[in-house]
Amino acid sequence: MEHLLLDQSDVENRKNSGSLRSVKLSNTIIMEQQNMSTKCSDLNEIDHGQAKPVEEDRRARHRAVQRRYIKRRKAEVKRIKELVQTLENRYCCLEIAAEERDLKLENGELRARIDAVAASVPRVPHVDLIQLLMQNQLELVKEFYEPLTSQELVSIQQKTQVEYEMSRRDNKCQTSGASIMGWTDFRKMDESSVKFMLSKEFPNVQALHLMSVTWDTLSLPATYATFFSPAFPIKTQVLQTFGRDAVVIHRVLFNPHTQSSSNSLELLWRVRLGEEYVIFDSAL
């Protein structure tokens, strides 16, 4: 019995001693775990504190890369625009050069044609160019002139003579009172036109003789130019005659001030109206 009791007590003592060790061991493990967790939290705080500057530095580098990229893009766009402008300028220059080349070719062709035409025209020595021009116009008008018929002649004469008679009886004609080399004027102003008549007295001269001299001077090309100033070159030709009292005259007059010529077709006829001898000049 005693032996058993001792054994039981030993067992209990062993159990008690074992439980104390286990308690001490578990406490030691818990403390070590707490120490480890404390160290880990400290390490995490240290890592977090170190990671913040690293993130900011990374973002700064990223922004710098973006700025450099944008700057390169802007420079590239500017370079492309300048290149496009340069190409457009070159294209315009090429177009102008091509147009100039075409114009030079056309000018050369025209000069060659002018030289060919000039070479085909026979050269007449000592011929005035103005006289040659006027002579060419005379020949051209003569070639294409269509003669007046008798009915057309009578119609023009009757219409002109009726207007003349009406103007003589019209009391609305006025004169300016001026007299130039004995000529006085009578004029009538309508809404859109002015009709005038010049008159001059020739004392001690027979009317029939005066009419004959005037008619010969007007109807003959050799003397027609005497009615105009010598400063104006003039040429005339008779295109058609109606007996002794009516002719169609073509007149070419060169104006040296404008360096141009003018052409006119005129119907001249003479008639006796009562006691008057009248010479009419009507433009066709």
mmCIF file of C-alpha atoms in Angstrom:
data_model
loop_
_atom_site.group_PDB
_atom_site.id
_atom_site.type_symbol
_atom_site.label_atom_id
_atom_site.label_comp_id
_atom_site.label_asym_id
_atom_site.label_seq_id
_atom_site.Cartn_x
_atom_site.Cartn_y
_atom_site.Cartn_z
ATOM 1 C CA MET A 1 0.000 0.000 0.000
ATOM 2 C CA GLU A 2 2.673 2.393 0.971
ATOM 3 C CA HIS A 3 4.535 1.521 -2.068
ATOM 4 C CA LEU A 4 1.503 2.220 -4.208
ATOM 5 C CA LEU A 5 0.831 5.478 -2.482
ATOM 6 C CA LEU A 6 4.366 6.553 -3.039
ATOM 7 C CA ASP A 7 4.082 5.675 -6.640
ATOM 8 C CA GLN A 8 0.893 7.629 -6.990
ATOM 9 C CA SER A 9 2.427 10.597 -5.292
ATOM 10 C CA ASP A 10 5.398 10.393 -7.555
ATOM 11 C CA VAL A 11 3.125 10.306 -10.505
ATOM 12 C CA GLU A 12 1.213 13.313 -9.274
ATOM 13 C CA ASN A 13 4.428 15.137 -8.520
ATOM 14 C CA ARG A 14 5.627 14.398 -11.995
ATOM 15 C CA LYS A 15 2.363 15.590 -13.452
ATOM 16 C CA ASN A 16 2.501 18.738 -11.423
ATOM 17 C CA SER A 17 6.072 19.371 -12.385
ATOM 18 C CA GLY A 18 5.237 18.676 -16.033
ATOM 19 C CA SER A 19 2.358 21.128 -16.044
ATOM 20 C CA LEU A 20 4.537 23.869 -14.633
ATOM 21 C CA ARG A 21 7.095 23.356 -17.370
ATOM 22 C CA SER A 22 4.455 23.399 -20.029
ATOM 23 C CA VAL A 23 3.040 26.612 -18.672
ATOM 24 C CA LYS A 24 6.450 28.193 -18.610
ATOM 25 C CA LEU A 25 7.129 26.975 -22.139
ATOM 26 C CA SER A 26 3.852 28.293 -23.497
ATOM 27 C CA ASN A 27 4.419 31.649 -21.900
ATOM 28 C CA THR A 28 7.842 31.790 -23.458
ATOM 29 C CA ILE A 29 6.412 30.988 -26.907
ATOM 30 C CA ILE A 30 3.728 33.638 -26.583
ATOM 31 C CA MET A 31 6.278 36.240 -25.598
ATOM 32 C CA GLU A 32 8.483 35.286 -28.511
ATOM 33 C CA GLN A 33 5.510 35.538 -30.882
ATOM 34 C CA GLN A 34 4.665 38.958 -29.496
ATOM 35 C CA ASN A 35 8.241 40.032 -29.957
ATOM 36 C CA MET A 36 8.206 38.725 -33.505
ATOM 37 C CA SER A 37 4.935 40.499 -34.306
ATOM 38 C CA THR A 38 6.334 43.695 -32.853
ATOM 39 C CA LYS A 39 9.425 43.336 -34.992
ATOM 40 C CA CYS A 40 7.280 42.626 -38.079
ATOM 41 C CA SER A 41 5.136 45.694 -37.464
ATOM 42 C CA ASP A 42 8.252 47.764 -37.045
ATOM 43 C CA LEU A 43 9.603 46.361 -40.278
ATOM 44 C CA ASN A 44 6.290 47.102 -42.032
ATOM 45 C CA GLU A 45 6.378 50.666 -40.800
ATOM 46 C CA ILE A 46 9.951 50.985 -41.988
ATOM 47 C CA ASP A 47 9.035 49.489 -45.402
ATOM 48 C CA HIS A 48 6.001 51.790 -45.741
ATOM 49 C CA GLY A 49 8.086 54.817 -44.900
ATOM 50 C CA GLN A 50 10.675 53.813 -47.468
ATOM 51 C CA ALA A 51 8.053 52.957 -50.163
ATOM 52 C CA LYS A 52 6.415 56.417 -50.105
ATOM 53 C CA PRO A 53 9.455 58.325 -51.472
ATOM 54 C CA VAL A 54 10.001 55.565 -54.019
ATOM 55 C CA GLU A 55 6.409 55.940 -55.320
ATOM 56 C CA GLU A 56 6.737 59.709 -55.544
ATOM 57 C CA ASP A 57 10.029 59.353 -57.381
ATOM 58 C CA ARG A 58 8.430 56.881 -59.785
ATOM 59 C CA ARG A 59 5.547 59.271 -60.488
ATOM 60 C CA ALA A 60 7.968 62.157 -61.002
ATOM 61 C CA ARG A 61 9.943 60.093 -63.522
ATOM 62 C CA HIS A 62 6.688 59.149 -65.278
ATOM 63 C CA ARG A 63 5.637 62.799 -65.531
ATOM 64 C CA ALA A 64 9.062 63.700 -66.873
ATOM 65 C CA VAL A 65 8.741 60.985 -69.514
ATOM 66 C CA GLN A 66 5.300 62.289 -70.486
ATOM 67 C CA ARG A 67 6.599 65.853 -70.783
ATOM 68 C CA ARG A 68 9.470 64.719 -72.979
ATOM 69 C CA TYR A 69 7.025 62.729 -75.136
ATOM 70 C CA ILE A 70 4.665 65.691 -75.538
ATOM 71 C CA LYS A 71 7.602 67.936 -76.365
ATOM 72 C CA ARG A 72 8.825 65.487 -79.015
ATOM 73 C CA ARG A 73 5.309 65.235 -80.463
ATOM 74 C CA LYS A 74 4.990 69.017 -80.713
ATOM 75 C CA ALA A 75 8.391 69.246 -82.363
ATOM 76 C CA GLU A 76 7.393 66.508 -84.812
ATOM 77 C CA VAL A 77 4.102 68.239 -85.672
ATOM 78 C CA LYS A 78 5.934 71.536 -86.202
ATOM 79 C CA ARG A 79 8.489 69.825 -88.432
ATOM 80 C CA ILE A 80 5.723 68.196 -90.499
ATOM 81 C CA LYS A 81 3.913 71.537 -90.916
ATOM 82 C CA GLU A 82 7.126 73.211 -92.063
ATOM 83 C CA LEU A 83 7.746 70.351 -94.479
ATOM 84 C CA VAL A 84 4.210 70.654 -95.892
ATOM 85 C CA GLN A 85 4.647 74.429 -96.334
ATOM 86 C CA THR A 86 7.979 73.879 -98.064
ATOM 87 C CA LEU A 87 6.436 71.324 -100.423
ATOM 88 C CA GLU A 88 3.533 73.663 -101.211
ATOM 89 C CA ASN A 89 5.959 76.490 -102.023
ATOM 90 C CA ARG A 90 7.973 74.199 -104.267
ATOM 91 C CA TYR A 91 4.792 73.063 -106.011
ATOM 92 C CA CYS A 92 3.748 76.668 -106.643
ATOM 93 C CA CYS A 93 7.203 77.447 -108.004
ATOM 94 C CA LEU A 94 7.003 74.435 -110.297
ATOM 95 C CA GLU A 95 3.572 75.524 -111.546
ATOM 96 C CA ILE A 96 4.836 79.058 -112.209
ATOM 97 C CA ALA A 97 7.896 77.696 -113.975
ATOM 98 C CA ALA A 98 5.731 75.403 -116.104
ATOM 99 C CA GLU A 99 3.375 78.260 -116.977
ATOM 100 C CA GLU A 100 6.311 80.505 -117.831
ATOM 101 C CA ARG A 101 7.742 77.790 -120.046
ATOM 102 C CA ASP A 102 4.405 77.341 -121.830
ATOM 103 C CA LEU A 103 4.053 81.097 -122.330
ATOM 104 C CA LYS A 104 7.548 81.315 -123.765
ATOM 105 C CA LEU A 105 6.756 78.497 -126.169
ATOM 106 C CA GLU A 106 3.492 80.152 -127.195
ATOM 107 C CA ASN A 107 5.239 83.505 -127.593
ATOM 108 C CA GLY A 108 7.857 81.884 -129.779
ATOM 109 C CA GLU A 109 5.190 80.278 -131.950
ATOM 110 C CA LEU A 110 3.320 83.571 -132.327
ATOM 111 C CA ARG A 111 6.511 85.415 -133.226
ATOM 112 C CA ALA A 112 7.287 82.776 -135.809
ATOM 113 C CA ARG A 113 3.812 83.149 -137.326
ATOM 114 C CA ILE A 114 4.136 86.952 -137.355
ATOM 115 C CA ASP A 115 7.526 86.719 -139.020
ATOM 116 C CA ALA A 116 6.118 84.302 -141.591
ATOM 117 C CA VAL A 117 3.205 86.617 -142.388
ATOM 118 C CA ALA A 118 5.496 89.641 -142.529
ATOM 119 C CA ALA A 119 7.831 87.790 -144.869
ATOM 120 C CA SER A 120 4.951 86.933 -147.195
ATOM 121 C CA VAL A 121 3.870 90.591 -147.503
ATOM 122 C CA PRO A 122 5.775 92.368 -150.243
ATOM 123 C CA ARG A 123 7.735 95.299 -148.912
ATOM 124 C CA VAL A 124 7.079 98.579 -150.685
ATOM 125 C CA PRO A 125 9.908 101.056 -150.215
ATOM 126 C CA HIS A 126 9.165 104.536 -148.889
ATOM 127 C CA VAL A 127 5.505 103.824 -148.134
ATOM 128 C CA ASP A 128 3.981 105.480 -145.105
ATOM 129 C CA LEU A 129 2.475 102.898 -142.753
ATOM 130 C CA ILE A 130 -0.529 105.116 -142.034
ATOM 131 C CA GLN A 131 -1.261 105.549 -145.714
ATOM 132 C CA LEU A 132 -0.875 101.811 -146.230
ATOM 133 C CA LEU A 133 -3.315 101.100 -143.402
ATOM 134 C CA MET A 134 -5.874 103.529 -144.782
ATOM 135 C CA GLN A 135 -5.501 102.120 -148.283
ATOM 136 C CA ASN A 136 -6.125 98.599 -146.968
ATOM 137 C CA GLN A 137 -9.318 99.779 -145.281
ATOM 138 C CA LEU A 138 -10.499 101.413 -148.494
ATOM 139 C CA GLU A 139 -10.030 98.165 -150.395
ATOM 140 C CA LEU A 140 -11.730 96.128 -147.673
ATOM 141 C CA VAL A 141 -14.842 98.336 -147.569
ATOM 142 C CA LYS A 142 -15.042 98.452 -151.350
ATOM 143 C CA GLU A 143 -14.974 94.653 -151.516
ATOM 144 C CA PHE A 144 -17.870 94.165 -149.072
ATOM 145 C CA TYR A 145 -20.008 97.213 -149.898
ATOM 146 C CA GLU A 146 -23.621 96.463 -150.857
ATOM 147 C CA PRO A 147 -24.991 99.118 -153.257
ATOM 148 C CA LEU A 148 -28.113 101.089 -152.384
ATOM 149 C CA THR A 149 -31.230 100.428 -154.384
ATOM 150 C CA SER A 150 -33.284 103.204 -155.982
ATOM 151 C CA GLN A 151 -36.041 102.708 -153.404
ATOM 152 C CA GLU A 152 -33.551 103.056 -150.533
ATOM 153 C CA LEU A 153 -32.114 106.201 -152.101
ATOM 154 C CA VAL A 154 -35.528 107.855 -152.486
ATOM 155 C CA SER A 155 -36.523 106.899 -148.941
ATOM 156 C CA ILE A 156 -33.385 108.439 -147.414
ATOM 157 C CA GLN A 157 -33.712 111.613 -149.476
ATOM 158 C CA GLN A 158 -37.374 112.155 -148.648
ATOM 159 C CA LYS A 159 -36.887 111.566 -144.929
ATOM 160 C CA THR A 160 -33.900 113.918 -144.728
ATOM 161 C CA GLN A 161 -35.568 116.677 -146.749
ATOM 162 C CA VAL A 162 -38.740 116.525 -144.640
ATOM 163 C CA GLU A 163 -36.658 116.899 -141.474
ATOM 164 C CA TYR A 164 -34.843 119.833 -143.065
ATOM 165 C CA GLU A 165 -38.107 121.600 -143.941
ATOM 166 C CA MET A 166 -39.477 121.006 -140.444
ATOM 167 C CA SER A 167 -36.329 122.382 -138.822
ATOM 168 C CA ARG A 168 -36.540 125.536 -140.940
ATOM 169 C CA ARG A 169 -40.095 126.154 -139.769
ATOM 170 C CA ASP A 170 -39.407 125.282 -136.144
ATOM 171 C CA ASN A 171 -39.378 128.430 -134.009
ATOM 172 C CA LYS A 172 -37.765 126.573 -131.095
ATOM 173 C CA CYS A 173 -34.342 126.621 -132.691
ATOM 174 C CA GLN A 174 -31.949 128.857 -130.815
ATOM 175 C CA THR A 175 -28.586 130.353 -131.611
ATOM 176 C CA SER A 176 -25.616 130.892 -129.346
ATOM 177 C CA GLY A 177 -24.914 134.215 -131.076
ATOM 178 C CA ALA A 178 -21.340 133.215 -131.879
ATOM 179 C CA SER A 179 -19.933 133.594 -135.376
ATOM 180 C CA ILE A 180 -16.857 131.644 -136.430
ATOM 181 C CA MET A 181 -15.433 132.677 -139.789
ATOM 182 C CA GLY A 182 -18.908 133.926 -140.702
ATOM 183 C CA TRP A 183 -20.700 130.724 -139.708
ATOM 184 C CA THR A 184 -23.612 130.962 -137.261
ATOM 185 C CA ASP A 185 -25.406 128.106 -135.546
ATOM 186 C CA PHE A 186 -29.029 127.202 -134.925
ATOM 187 C CA ARG A 187 -29.753 124.287 -132.622
ATOM 188 C CA LYS A 188 -32.651 122.530 -131.011
ATOM 189 C CA MET A 189 -32.389 120.353 -127.921
ATOM 190 C CA ASP A 190 -34.795 117.453 -127.579
ATOM 191 C CA GLU A 191 -35.003 115.025 -124.680
ATOM 192 C CA SER A 192 -32.095 112.888 -125.815
ATOM 193 C CA SER A 193 -30.589 114.605 -128.845
ATOM 194 C CA VAL A 194 -29.360 117.917 -130.211
ATOM 195 C CA LYS A 195 -30.065 119.029 -133.766
ATOM 196 C CA PHE A 196 -28.088 121.906 -135.167
ATOM 197 C CA MET A 197 -27.615 123.757 -138.439
ATOM 198 C CA LEU A 198 -24.819 126.058 -139.564
ATOM 199 C CA SER A 199 -25.336 128.898 -142.026
ATOM 200 C CA LYS A 200 -23.165 131.496 -143.724
ATOM 201 C CA GLU A 201 -23.813 134.288 -146.181
ATOM 202 C CA PHE A 202 -21.639 134.763 -149.265
ATOM 203 C CA PRO A 203 -22.282 138.242 -150.645
ATOM 204 C CA ASN A 204 -21.693 138.986 -154.338
ATOM 205 C CA VAL A 205 -21.604 135.251 -155.196
ATOM 206 C CA GLN A 206 -24.133 133.500 -157.416
ATOM 207 C CA ALA A 207 -25.933 130.683 -155.632
ATOM 208 C CA LEU A 208 -25.678 128.278 -158.576
ATOM 209 C CA HIS A 209 -21.943 128.851 -158.923
ATOM 210 C CA LEU A 210 -21.380 128.419 -155.199
ATOM 211 C CA MET A 211 -23.370 125.212 -155.217
ATOM 212 C CA SER A 212 -21.411 123.809 -158.193
ATOM 213 C CA VAL A 213 -18.020 124.570 -156.629
ATOM 214 C CA THR A 214 -19.053 123.114 -153.284
ATOM 215 C CA TRP A 215 -20.483 119.998 -154.894
ATOM 216 C CA ASP A 216 -17.344 119.338 -156.919
ATOM 217 C CA THR A 217 -15.188 119.763 -153.829
ATOM 218 C CA LEU A 218 -17.281 117.381 -151.733
ATOM 219 C CA SER A 219 -17.947 114.699 -154.321
ATOM 220 C CA LEU A 220 -14.411 114.329 -155.685
ATOM 221 C CA PRO A 221 -11.936 112.299 -153.579
ATOM 222 C CA ALA A 222 -9.037 114.462 -154.698
ATOM 223 C CA THR A 223 -10.537 117.613 -153.124
ATOM 224 C CA TYR A 224 -12.623 116.158 -150.280
ATOM 225 C CA ALA A 225 -9.694 116.279 -147.830
ATOM 226 C CA THR A 226 -9.473 120.084 -148.178
ATOM 227 C CA PHE A 227 -12.442 120.366 -145.809
ATOM 228 C CA PHE A 228 -10.336 118.883 -143.006
ATOM 229 C CA SER A 229 -7.189 119.911 -141.189
ATOM 230 C CA PRO A 230 -3.906 118.695 -142.730
ATOM 231 C CA ALA A 231 -3.018 117.263 -139.303
ATOM 232 C CA PHE A 232 -5.604 114.519 -139.890
ATOM 233 C CA PRO A 233 -4.679 112.195 -142.776
ATOM 234 C CA ILE A 234 -7.777 111.304 -144.775
ATOM 235 C CA LYS A 235 -8.616 109.150 -147.771
ATOM 236 C CA THR A 236 -11.909 108.912 -149.675
ATOM 237 C CA GLN A 237 -13.399 106.886 -152.488
ATOM 238 C CA VAL A 238 -16.675 106.947 -154.406
ATOM 239 C CA LEU A 239 -18.497 103.650 -153.968
ATOM 240 C CA GLN A 240 -21.669 104.416 -155.939
ATOM 241 C CA THR A 241 -23.105 107.187 -158.118
ATOM 242 C CA PHE A 242 -26.707 108.103 -158.975
ATOM 243 C CA GLY A 243 -26.499 110.295 -162.076
ATOM 244 C CA ARG A 244 -24.782 113.640 -161.485
ATOM 245 C CA ASP A 245 -26.564 114.641 -158.305
ATOM 246 C CA ALA A 246 -25.996 111.820 -155.778
ATOM 247 C CA VAL A 247 -22.960 109.774 -154.701
ATOM 248 C CA VAL A 248 -22.006 107.368 -151.907
ATOM 249 C CA ILE A 249 -18.610 108.217 -150.445
ATOM 250 C CA HIS A 250 -16.438 106.145 -148.107
ATOM 251 C CA ARG A 251 -14.129 108.146 -145.870
ATOM 252 C CA VAL A 252 -11.181 106.938 -143.749
ATOM 253 C CA LEU A 253 -9.760 109.420 -141.262
ATOM 254 C CA PHE A 254 -6.706 108.768 -139.062
ATOM 255 C CA ASN A 255 -6.461 110.486 -135.686
ATOM 256 C CA PRO A 256 -2.794 110.946 -134.691
ATOM 257 C CA HIS A 257 -3.727 111.695 -131.086
ATOM 258 C CA THR A 258 -5.453 108.358 -130.516
ATOM 259 C CA GLN A 259 -3.421 106.479 -133.134
ATOM 260 C CA SER A 260 -6.640 105.041 -134.544
ATOM 261 C CA SER A 261 -8.697 105.365 -137.706
ATOM 262 C CA SER A 262 -12.424 105.844 -138.278
ATOM 263 C CA ASN A 263 -14.556 104.880 -141.259
ATOM 264 C CA SER A 264 -17.786 106.456 -142.468
ATOM 265 C CA LEU A 265 -20.199 105.947 -145.349
ATOM 266 C CA GLU A 266 -21.996 109.100 -146.515
ATOM 267 C CA LEU A 267 -24.710 109.753 -149.052
ATOM 268 C CA LEU A 268 -24.322 113.158 -150.746
ATOM 269 C CA TRP A 269 -26.916 114.655 -153.045
ATOM 270 C CA ARG A 270 -27.852 118.105 -154.272
ATOM 271 C CA VAL A 271 -31.328 119.433 -154.919
ATOM 272 C CA ARG A 272 -33.120 122.719 -155.531
ATOM 273 C CA LEU A 273 -35.860 123.555 -153.034
ATOM 274 C CA GLY A 274 -37.721 126.594 -154.202
ATOM 275 C CA GLU A 275 -35.133 129.302 -154.717
ATOM 276 C CA GLU A 276 -32.463 127.492 -152.675
ATOM 277 C CA TYR A 277 -29.755 125.096 -153.730
ATOM 278 C CA VAL A 278 -29.138 122.563 -150.968
ATOM 279 C CA ILE A 279 -26.441 119.882 -150.595
ATOM 280 C CA PHE A 280 -27.363 117.104 -148.168
ATOM 281 C CA ASP A 281 -24.850 114.842 -146.420
ATOM 282 C CA SER A 282 -26.428 111.854 -144.669
ATOM 283 C CA ALA A 283 -24.483 109.150 -142.853
ATOM 284 C CA LEU A 284 -25.362 105.567 -143.811
#
